[in-house]
Amino acid sequence: MGTPHRDTQATGVGRWTGLLALALAALLAFRLAALWMNRTDLFFDEAQYWSWSLEPAFGYYSKPPLVAWVIRLATDSCGMSEFCIRLPSPLIHTATAVVVFMLARTLYDARTGAIAALVFATIPGVSVSAGIISTDVPLLFFWALALLALVHLFESRAWWPALLLGLALGFGLNAKYAMAWLVGCLAVYLVVTPERRSILTDARLYVALAIAGLLIAPNLAWNEAHSFATFAHTADNAKWSGRIGNPLKALEFLAAQFGVFGPILFASLIVVTWRAWKEGLPAADRLLLAFSLPLIVVITGQAFLSRAHANWAAVSYVAATVLVTATMIRDFEWRWLKASLSLHVLVVALVAAATALAGSVALPDGRDPFARTLGWRAVAAATRAELEAARRAGRPYAAVLTDERALTAELLYYMRDEPTPILAWRESGRPKDHYELTRAYPRGGPEPVILVSLTEKPTRITQAFRKAELIATREVPAGSSEVRRVTFHALAGYDSR
């Protein structure tokens, strides 16, 4: 029979676990309903990942393969609709929140774990991410799982944390190479925490790294066979070849983090960092800060040197969520914590409403906020109409030719039942995207072709053919106030010199 203290503790854990389960289930149900009512077309990255999923491989031009495998599992189980392609996102984010609960419960207690999990599930970046399919979705899950494994690796002599860490690292790297930052954050943690350095002589750490290496090895082999395309793309993304030194870009990135993490939470993280500098931190807080702050600093530096997207530091907010939540609870800052949660729940509702109304509302300046994710179905319909007209006239096109990655990806998805092949134009030199790598228009390729372009005068392509005729220019709506101008050229007589 347990002692009264243990019974009370178990009751507390059970109560907080149950409350969290109800909250996450309600949030997931709401997000699934919002996803069903989402009126946006696939963003071109989403359409690209879907096209990758049709040809399972250990690598693709710009990313490791896990996102394509996840989409393939979803479409084989659910179908090819936008809803099914995006379905893994809210499911995986919910699972990540559960891992955040386990992490915070291990470091602090069940109450902190439950609140931190709910905070994580509602931060603005997650609310936006839950409505799209991206590489960050599985990355965040495996980052959280790796952190949980590391905590147990430090606190026990068992072997299961090493196995879990190796699996999380390996699958995380197959989601996105940003998973490698975890090793850098571990190095920072060991520098500031000398008493933990014994892990460097622990065989379990190296078994974990070996497992991770085995899991990412097929992707490295794919890259070696394809001239290290993914690594070249990653280097291109950094854009260090231009003007170095952009303080406004660094400030822009930092400002964006108030939106990604939430204004109250990010301001609180700054306060925690200041306290750490002046006063030091408890052991658990120091670990979490080591796995959040360094990456924000590094990406801010990258933004200063060149540029950085707002989501590049997304993995920082797994540990930062637990750290800020635990600090607020410890300092009895319930007013700020409740205000942050209330604001983020409002964001959840606004994101759902905005995507359900996409295409029918505009910003005060007249722009449609969803213009980049609207109109692609209409572009595909216009292309189908031109192909059908040519068939009826007895002069069918042998292929559709595109001149940019976004258009190629969108046509592949929204014309997925069209028998006419869709090929990508490739200039000389190394390929610049996956379609130039895998479906470039070949020398001596099929003719005639119809060139579909969002460029009014795609002369760099039309001049490569002896016969080039503009057959149509169409304007298709891309939201409530914007249009895409699409040109169609009939091409024949490719001169490949």
Coordinates of C-alpha atoms in Angstrom, one line a residue:
M1 CA 0.0 0.0 0.0
G2 CA 1.4 3.4 -1.0
T3 CA 2.1 6.2 1.5
P4 CA -0.3 9.1 1.7
H5 CA 2.3 11.4 0.1
R6 CA 2.8 9.0 -2.8
D7 CA -1.0 8.6 -3.2
T8 CA -1.4 12.3 -3.3
Q9 CA 1.4 12.7 -5.8
A10 CA 0.0 10.0 -8.1
T11 CA -3.4 11.7 -7.9
G12 CA -1.9 15.0 -8.9
V13 CA 0.0 13.4 -11.8
G14 CA -3.2 11.7 -12.9
R15 CA -5.3 14.8 -12.7
W16 CA -2.9 17.0 -14.7
T17 CA -2.4 14.2 -17.2
G18 CA -6.1 13.8 -17.6
L19 CA -6.7 17.6 -18.0
L20 CA -4.0 17.8 -20.6
A21 CA -5.4 14.9 -22.5
L22 CA -8.8 16.6 -22.7
A23 CA -7.3 19.9 -23.7
L24 CA -5.1 18.4 -26.5
A25 CA -8.0 16.3 -27.8
A26 CA -10.2 19.3 -28.0
L27 CA -7.5 21.3 -29.7
L28 CA -6.8 18.5 -32.2
A29 CA -10.5 18.1 -33.0
F30 CA -10.7 21.9 -33.6
R31 CA -7.6 21.9 -35.9
L32 CA -8.9 18.9 -37.9
A33 CA -12.2 20.7 -38.4
A34 CA -10.2 23.9 -39.5
L35 CA -8.1 21.8 -41.8
W36 CA -11.2 20.3 -43.4
M37 CA -12.6 23.9 -44.0
N38 CA -9.2 25.3 -45.2
R39 CA -9.8 26.9 -48.6
T40 CA -6.1 27.5 -49.6
D41 CA -4.4 25.6 -52.4
L42 CA -1.3 23.7 -51.6
F43 CA 1.7 26.1 -51.2
F44 CA 4.3 25.2 -53.7
D45 CA 6.6 23.6 -51.1
E46 CA 3.7 21.4 -50.0
A47 CA 3.0 20.4 -53.6
Q48 CA 6.7 19.7 -54.1
Y49 CA 6.9 17.4 -51.1
W50 CA 3.8 15.6 -52.4
S51 CA 5.4 15.1 -55.8
W52 CA 8.5 13.7 -54.0
S53 CA 6.2 11.2 -52.2
L54 CA 5.2 9.6 -55.5
E55 CA 8.8 8.4 -55.9
P56 CA 10.1 7.2 -52.5
A57 CA 13.8 7.7 -52.2
F58 CA 16.5 8.3 -49.5
G59 CA 16.9 11.9 -50.6
Y60 CA 15.6 14.8 -52.6
Y61 CA 17.2 17.9 -54.0
S62 CA 16.5 20.4 -51.2
K63 CA 15.6 18.3 -48.1
P64 CA 16.1 14.8 -46.6
P65 CA 13.3 12.3 -47.3
L66 CA 11.2 12.0 -44.1
V67 CA 8.6 14.6 -45.1
A68 CA 7.9 12.8 -48.4
W69 CA 7.6 9.4 -46.5
V70 CA 5.1 11.0 -44.1
I71 CA 3.0 12.4 -46.9
R72 CA 3.1 9.0 -48.7
L73 CA 1.8 7.3 -45.6
A74 CA -1.0 9.9 -45.3
T75 CA -2.1 9.7 -48.9
D76 CA -2.0 5.9 -49.0
S77 CA -4.2 5.9 -46.0
C78 CA -6.5 8.9 -46.6
G79 CA -6.3 10.1 -50.3
M80 CA -4.8 12.8 -52.4
S81 CA -6.7 15.8 -51.2
E82 CA -5.1 18.8 -49.6
F83 CA -6.7 17.8 -46.3
C84 CA -5.0 14.3 -46.4
I85 CA -1.6 15.7 -47.4
R86 CA -1.7 18.2 -44.5
L87 CA -3.3 15.7 -42.0
P88 CA 0.0 14.6 -40.4
S89 CA 0.8 18.1 -39.2
P90 CA -1.9 18.5 -36.5
L91 CA -1.4 14.9 -35.4
I92 CA 2.4 15.1 -35.1
H93 CA 2.2 18.5 -33.3
T94 CA -0.2 16.9 -30.8
A95 CA 2.3 14.1 -30.3
T96 CA 5.1 16.7 -29.8
A97 CA 3.1 18.4 -27.1
V98 CA 2.8 15.1 -25.3
V99 CA 6.6 14.7 -25.4
V100 CA 7.0 18.3 -24.1
F101 CA 4.7 17.2 -21.2
M102 CA 7.0 14.3 -20.5
L103 CA 10.1 16.5 -20.7
A104 CA 8.8 19.1 -18.3
R105 CA 7.3 16.5 -15.9
T106 CA 10.8 14.8 -15.7
L107 CA 12.6 18.1 -15.1
Y108 CA 9.9 19.7 -12.8
D109 CA 6.5 18.2 -12.1
A110 CA 3.3 17.1 -13.7
R111 CA 1.6 20.5 -13.4
T112 CA 4.5 22.3 -15.1
G113 CA 4.5 19.5 -17.8
A114 CA 0.8 19.9 -18.5
I115 CA 0.8 23.6 -18.7
A116 CA 4.0 23.6 -20.8
A117 CA 2.5 21.1 -23.3
L118 CA -0.6 23.3 -23.7
V119 CA 1.6 26.4 -24.1
F120 CA 3.7 24.7 -26.8
A121 CA 0.6 23.4 -28.6
T122 CA -0.8 26.9 -28.9
I123 CA 2.2 29.0 -29.7
P124 CA 1.6 31.0 -32.9
G125 CA 4.3 29.2 -34.9
V126 CA 2.7 25.8 -34.1
S127 CA -0.8 27.1 -34.9
V128 CA 0.3 28.2 -38.4
S129 CA 2.4 25.0 -38.9
A130 CA -0.5 22.7 -37.9
G131 CA -2.4 23.8 -41.1
I132 CA 0.4 23.0 -43.6
I133 CA 2.8 20.2 -44.2
S134 CA 6.5 21.1 -43.8
T135 CA 9.8 19.6 -42.7
D136 CA 9.6 21.5 -39.4
V137 CA 6.6 19.3 -38.2
P138 CA 8.5 16.0 -37.8
L139 CA 11.7 17.9 -36.9
L140 CA 10.1 19.5 -33.8
F141 CA 8.8 16.1 -32.7
F142 CA 12.2 14.3 -32.9
W143 CA 14.0 17.3 -31.4
A144 CA 11.6 17.1 -28.3
L145 CA 12.1 13.3 -28.2
A146 CA 15.9 13.7 -28.3
L147 CA 15.8 16.3 -25.5
L148 CA 13.8 13.9 -23.4
A149 CA 16.2 11.1 -24.1
L150 CA 19.2 13.3 -23.2
V151 CA 17.7 14.2 -19.8
H152 CA 17.2 10.5 -19.0
L153 CA 20.7 9.7 -20.3
F154 CA 22.1 12.2 -17.8
E155 CA 20.0 11.0 -14.9
S156 CA 20.2 7.2 -15.3
R157 CA 22.5 4.4 -16.2
A158 CA 19.9 2.6 -18.4
W159 CA 20.5 1.9 -22.1
W160 CA 17.0 2.8 -23.4
P161 CA 17.7 6.6 -23.4
A162 CA 20.7 6.0 -25.7
L163 CA 18.6 4.0 -28.1
L164 CA 15.8 6.6 -28.0
L165 CA 18.4 9.4 -28.5
G166 CA 19.9 7.6 -31.5
L167 CA 16.5 7.0 -33.1
A168 CA 15.4 10.6 -32.5
L169 CA 18.6 12.1 -33.9
G170 CA 18.6 9.8 -36.9
F171 CA 15.0 10.4 -37.9
G172 CA 15.3 14.1 -37.0
L173 CA 18.2 14.4 -39.5
N174 CA 16.1 12.7 -42.1
A175 CA 13.5 15.3 -41.5
K176 CA 15.8 18.3 -41.7
Y177 CA 19.6 18.8 -41.3
A178 CA 18.8 21.4 -38.6
M179 CA 18.6 18.5 -36.2
A180 CA 22.4 18.6 -36.1
W181 CA 22.1 21.8 -34.0
L182 CA 21.2 19.5 -31.1
V183 CA 24.8 18.3 -30.9
G184 CA 26.0 22.0 -30.9
C185 CA 23.6 22.8 -28.1
L186 CA 24.9 19.8 -26.2
A187 CA 28.4 21.1 -26.6
V188 CA 27.3 24.5 -25.2
Y189 CA 25.6 22.8 -22.3
L190 CA 28.7 20.8 -21.4
V191 CA 30.9 23.9 -21.5
V192 CA 28.7 25.7 -19.0
T193 CA 28.0 22.6 -16.9
P194 CA 31.3 20.9 -16.1
E195 CA 29.7 18.3 -13.8
R196 CA 27.9 16.8 -16.8
R197 CA 31.1 16.3 -18.9
S198 CA 31.3 12.7 -17.8
I199 CA 28.8 12.0 -20.5
L200 CA 31.7 12.3 -22.9
T201 CA 33.2 9.1 -21.6
D202 CA 29.9 7.3 -21.5
A203 CA 29.7 4.6 -24.2
R204 CA 25.9 5.1 -24.4
L205 CA 26.4 8.5 -26.0
Y206 CA 28.5 7.1 -28.8
V207 CA 26.1 4.2 -29.4
A208 CA 23.4 6.9 -29.8
L209 CA 25.5 8.8 -32.3
A210 CA 26.3 5.5 -34.2
I211 CA 22.5 4.7 -34.5
A212 CA 21.9 8.3 -35.8
G213 CA 24.8 7.8 -38.3
L214 CA 23.3 4.6 -39.5
L215 CA 19.9 6.1 -40.0
I216 CA 21.2 9.1 -42.0
A217 CA 23.7 7.1 -44.0
P218 CA 21.3 6.2 -46.8
N219 CA 20.6 9.9 -47.3
L220 CA 24.3 10.7 -47.4
A221 CA 24.8 8.0 -50.0
W222 CA 22.0 9.5 -52.1
N223 CA 23.7 12.8 -51.9
E224 CA 27.0 11.4 -52.9
A225 CA 25.4 9.8 -55.9
H226 CA 23.7 13.2 -56.8
S227 CA 26.7 15.5 -56.4
F228 CA 25.7 16.4 -52.9
A229 CA 22.6 18.3 -54.1
T230 CA 21.0 18.8 -50.7
F231 CA 24.2 20.2 -49.2
A232 CA 24.7 22.6 -52.1
H233 CA 21.1 23.8 -51.7
T234 CA 21.6 24.3 -48.0
A235 CA 24.7 26.4 -48.8
D236 CA 22.8 28.4 -51.4
N237 CA 20.1 29.1 -48.8
A238 CA 22.7 30.8 -46.5
K239 CA 23.5 33.3 -49.3
W240 CA 26.9 34.3 -48.0
S241 CA 28.1 35.4 -51.4
G242 CA 26.3 38.7 -51.4
R243 CA 26.7 41.8 -49.3
I244 CA 27.8 40.8 -45.8
G245 CA 26.4 42.8 -42.8
N246 CA 22.6 43.5 -42.6
P247 CA 21.7 44.8 -39.2
L248 CA 18.1 45.4 -40.3
K249 CA 17.8 41.7 -41.3
A250 CA 19.0 40.7 -37.9
L251 CA 16.4 43.0 -36.2
E252 CA 13.7 41.7 -38.6
F253 CA 14.5 38.1 -37.6
L254 CA 14.4 38.9 -33.9
A255 CA 11.1 40.8 -34.3
A256 CA 9.6 37.8 -36.1
Q257 CA 10.4 35.6 -33.1
F258 CA 7.8 37.6 -31.1
G259 CA 5.3 36.3 -33.6
V260 CA 6.6 32.8 -33.9
F261 CA 6.9 32.1 -30.1
G262 CA 4.5 34.8 -28.9
P263 CA 5.2 38.3 -27.6
I264 CA 4.9 37.5 -23.9
L265 CA 6.8 34.2 -24.1
F266 CA 9.7 35.7 -26.2
A267 CA 9.9 38.7 -23.9
S268 CA 10.0 36.3 -20.9
L269 CA 12.8 34.3 -22.6
I270 CA 14.8 37.5 -22.9
V271 CA 14.2 38.2 -19.2
V272 CA 15.3 34.6 -18.3
T273 CA 18.4 35.1 -20.3
W274 CA 19.2 38.3 -18.5
R275 CA 18.8 36.6 -15.2
A276 CA 21.0 33.8 -16.2
W277 CA 23.7 36.3 -17.1
K278 CA 23.4 38.2 -13.8
E279 CA 22.4 35.5 -11.3
G280 CA 22.8 32.1 -12.8
L281 CA 20.1 29.5 -13.2
P282 CA 19.0 26.2 -11.5
A283 CA 20.3 23.1 -13.2
A284 CA 17.1 22.2 -15.1
D285 CA 16.8 25.8 -16.3
R286 CA 20.4 25.9 -17.5
L287 CA 19.9 22.8 -19.5
L288 CA 16.8 24.2 -21.3
L289 CA 18.5 27.5 -21.9
A290 CA 21.4 25.8 -23.5
F291 CA 19.1 24.1 -26.0
S292 CA 17.2 27.2 -26.9
L293 CA 19.3 30.4 -26.7
P294 CA 22.4 29.4 -28.7
L295 CA 20.4 28.6 -31.9
I296 CA 18.5 31.9 -31.7
V297 CA 21.9 33.7 -31.4
V298 CA 23.4 31.8 -34.3
I299 CA 20.4 32.4 -36.6
T300 CA 20.4 36.0 -35.7
G301 CA 24.0 36.1 -36.7
Q302 CA 23.1 34.4 -40.0
A303 CA 20.4 37.0 -40.5
F304 CA 23.0 39.8 -39.9
L305 CA 25.4 38.2 -42.4
S306 CA 22.8 37.5 -45.1
R307 CA 19.3 36.5 -44.3
A308 CA 17.2 34.1 -42.2
H309 CA 13.7 32.9 -42.3
A310 CA 11.5 33.3 -39.2
N311 CA 11.2 29.5 -38.7
W312 CA 14.9 28.7 -38.8
A313 CA 15.1 28.8 -35.0
A314 CA 11.9 26.9 -34.5
V315 CA 13.5 24.0 -32.6
S316 CA 14.6 26.5 -29.9
Y317 CA 11.1 26.8 -28.7
V318 CA 10.7 23.2 -27.5
A319 CA 13.1 23.8 -24.6
A320 CA 12.2 27.5 -24.4
T321 CA 8.5 26.7 -23.8
V322 CA 9.3 24.5 -20.9
L323 CA 11.9 27.0 -19.5
V324 CA 9.6 30.0 -19.7
T325 CA 6.5 28.1 -18.4
A326 CA 8.5 26.7 -15.4
T327 CA 9.9 30.2 -14.6
M328 CA 6.4 31.8 -14.7
I329 CA 5.0 29.1 -12.4
R330 CA 7.9 29.3 -10.0
D331 CA 7.6 33.2 -9.9
F332 CA 3.8 33.0 -9.6
E333 CA 3.5 35.1 -12.8
W334 CA 0.0 33.6 -13.4
R335 CA -1.3 36.8 -14.9
W336 CA 1.2 36.8 -17.7
L337 CA 0.9 33.1 -18.3
K338 CA -2.9 33.3 -18.6
A339 CA -2.6 36.4 -20.8
S340 CA -0.2 34.6 -23.1
L341 CA -2.4 31.5 -23.3
S342 CA -5.5 33.6 -23.9
L343 CA -3.7 35.5 -26.7
H344 CA -2.5 32.3 -28.3
V345 CA -5.9 30.6 -28.1
L346 CA -7.3 33.6 -29.9
V347 CA -4.6 33.1 -32.6
V348 CA -5.6 29.5 -33.0
A349 CA -9.2 30.7 -33.7
L350 CA -8.0 33.5 -36.0
V351 CA -5.8 31.1 -38.1
A352 CA -8.7 28.7 -38.5
A353 CA -11.1 31.5 -39.5
A354 CA -8.6 33.1 -41.9
T355 CA -7.9 29.9 -43.8
A356 CA -11.6 29.1 -44.0
L357 CA -12.2 32.5 -45.5
A358 CA -9.1 32.5 -47.7
G359 CA -9.7 34.2 -51.0
S360 CA -12.7 36.3 -49.8
V361 CA -11.0 38.9 -47.6
A362 CA -8.2 41.3 -48.0
L363 CA -5.9 43.3 -45.8
P364 CA -6.6 47.1 -45.3
D365 CA -4.0 47.9 -48.1
G366 CA -6.0 45.7 -50.5
R367 CA -3.6 42.7 -50.6
D368 CA -4.8 39.2 -50.0
P369 CA -2.7 37.5 -47.3
F370 CA -3.1 34.1 -48.9
A371 CA -2.3 35.2 -52.5
R372 CA 0.7 32.9 -52.6
T373 CA -1.5 29.9 -51.8
L374 CA -4.4 30.7 -54.1
G375 CA -5.0 30.5 -57.8
W376 CA -2.9 27.4 -58.5
R377 CA -5.9 25.3 -59.2
A378 CA -7.0 27.9 -61.7
V379 CA -3.6 28.0 -63.4
A380 CA -3.8 24.2 -63.8
A381 CA -7.4 24.5 -65.2
A382 CA -6.2 27.0 -67.8
T383 CA -3.4 24.7 -68.8
R384 CA -5.8 21.8 -69.1
A385 CA -8.0 23.9 -71.4
E386 CA -5.1 24.7 -73.7
L387 CA -4.1 21.0 -73.9
E388 CA -7.7 20.0 -74.6
A389 CA -8.0 22.6 -77.3
A390 CA -4.9 21.3 -79.0
R391 CA -6.2 17.8 -78.9
R392 CA -9.5 18.8 -80.5
A393 CA -7.6 20.6 -83.2
G394 CA -5.6 17.4 -83.9
R395 CA -2.3 19.0 -82.8
P396 CA -1.7 17.6 -79.3
Y397 CA 1.2 18.7 -77.3
A398 CA 3.8 16.1 -76.4
A399 CA 4.7 17.7 -73.1
V400 CA 4.1 20.7 -70.8
L401 CA 7.2 22.7 -70.2
T402 CA 7.6 24.9 -67.1
D403 CA 10.3 27.5 -66.2
E404 CA 10.2 27.6 -62.4
R405 CA 10.0 25.2 -59.4
A406 CA 6.8 26.6 -57.9
L407 CA 4.8 26.3 -61.1
T408 CA 6.2 22.8 -61.8
A409 CA 5.1 21.6 -58.4
E410 CA 1.7 23.1 -58.5
L411 CA 0.9 21.7 -62.0
L412 CA 2.1 18.3 -61.0
Y413 CA -0.4 18.2 -58.2
Y414 CA -3.4 19.9 -59.7
M415 CA -2.9 18.1 -63.1
R416 CA -2.0 14.8 -61.5
D417 CA -4.6 12.9 -63.7
E418 CA -3.3 14.6 -66.9
P419 CA -1.4 12.1 -69.1
T420 CA 0.7 14.8 -70.8
P421 CA 4.1 14.8 -69.0
I422 CA 5.2 17.9 -67.2
L423 CA 8.9 18.7 -67.7
A424 CA 11.2 21.5 -66.3
W425 CA 13.4 23.8 -68.2
R426 CA 17.0 23.6 -67.1
E427 CA 19.8 26.0 -68.0
S428 CA 23.4 24.9 -68.3
G429 CA 25.3 24.1 -65.1
R430 CA 24.2 22.2 -62.1
P431 CA 20.4 21.8 -61.5
K432 CA 18.8 24.4 -59.2
D433 CA 15.9 22.4 -58.0
H434 CA 14.5 18.8 -57.8
Y435 CA 12.7 19.1 -61.0
E436 CA 15.7 20.3 -63.0
L437 CA 17.5 17.3 -61.4
T438 CA 14.8 14.6 -62.2
R439 CA 12.6 15.8 -65.0
A440 CA 14.6 18.3 -67.1
Y441 CA 13.5 18.7 -70.7
P442 CA 16.1 16.5 -72.5
R443 CA 18.1 17.1 -75.6
G444 CA 16.0 15.8 -78.4
G445 CA 12.9 15.8 -76.2
P446 CA 9.3 15.4 -77.3
E447 CA 7.8 18.0 -79.5
P448 CA 5.7 20.1 -79.8
V449 CA 5.6 21.4 -76.3
I450 CA 3.5 24.0 -74.6
L451 CA 5.5 26.4 -72.4
V452 CA 3.5 27.5 -69.3
S453 CA 5.1 30.6 -67.6
L454 CA 4.3 33.3 -65.1
T455 CA 6.7 35.5 -67.0
E456 CA 5.3 37.7 -69.7
K457 CA 8.2 37.2 -72.1
P458 CA 10.2 34.0 -71.3
T459 CA 12.7 34.8 -74.0
R460 CA 15.5 32.7 -72.5
I461 CA 13.4 29.6 -73.4
T462 CA 11.5 30.7 -76.5
Q463 CA 14.8 31.7 -78.2
A464 CA 16.1 28.1 -77.8
F465 CA 13.4 26.9 -80.2
R466 CA 13.2 27.5 -83.9
K467 CA 9.4 27.9 -83.7
A468 CA 7.9 29.8 -80.8
E469 CA 4.3 31.2 -80.9
L470 CA 2.4 33.0 -78.1
I471 CA -0.9 31.3 -78.2
A472 CA -2.6 32.7 -75.1
T473 CA -2.2 35.0 -72.1
R474 CA -4.6 34.5 -69.2
E475 CA -5.2 36.2 -66.0
V476 CA -6.4 33.9 -63.2
P477 CA -7.5 35.1 -59.8
A478 CA -5.2 34.5 -56.8
G479 CA -7.4 35.6 -54.0
S480 CA -9.8 38.4 -53.5
S481 CA -7.7 41.1 -55.2
E482 CA -4.7 39.7 -57.0
V483 CA -4.3 37.8 -60.3
R484 CA -1.6 35.7 -61.9
R485 CA -0.8 36.4 -65.5
V486 CA 0.0 33.1 -67.3
T487 CA 1.4 32.9 -70.8
F488 CA 1.2 29.9 -73.1
H489 CA 3.7 29.4 -75.9
A490 CA 3.7 26.6 -78.5
L491 CA 7.4 25.5 -79.1
A492 CA 9.0 23.2 -81.6
G493 CA 12.5 22.8 -83.1
Y494 CA 14.6 22.7 -80.0
D495 CA 18.1 23.9 -80.7
S496 CA 20.3 22.3 -78.0
R497 CA 23.6 23.9 -79.0

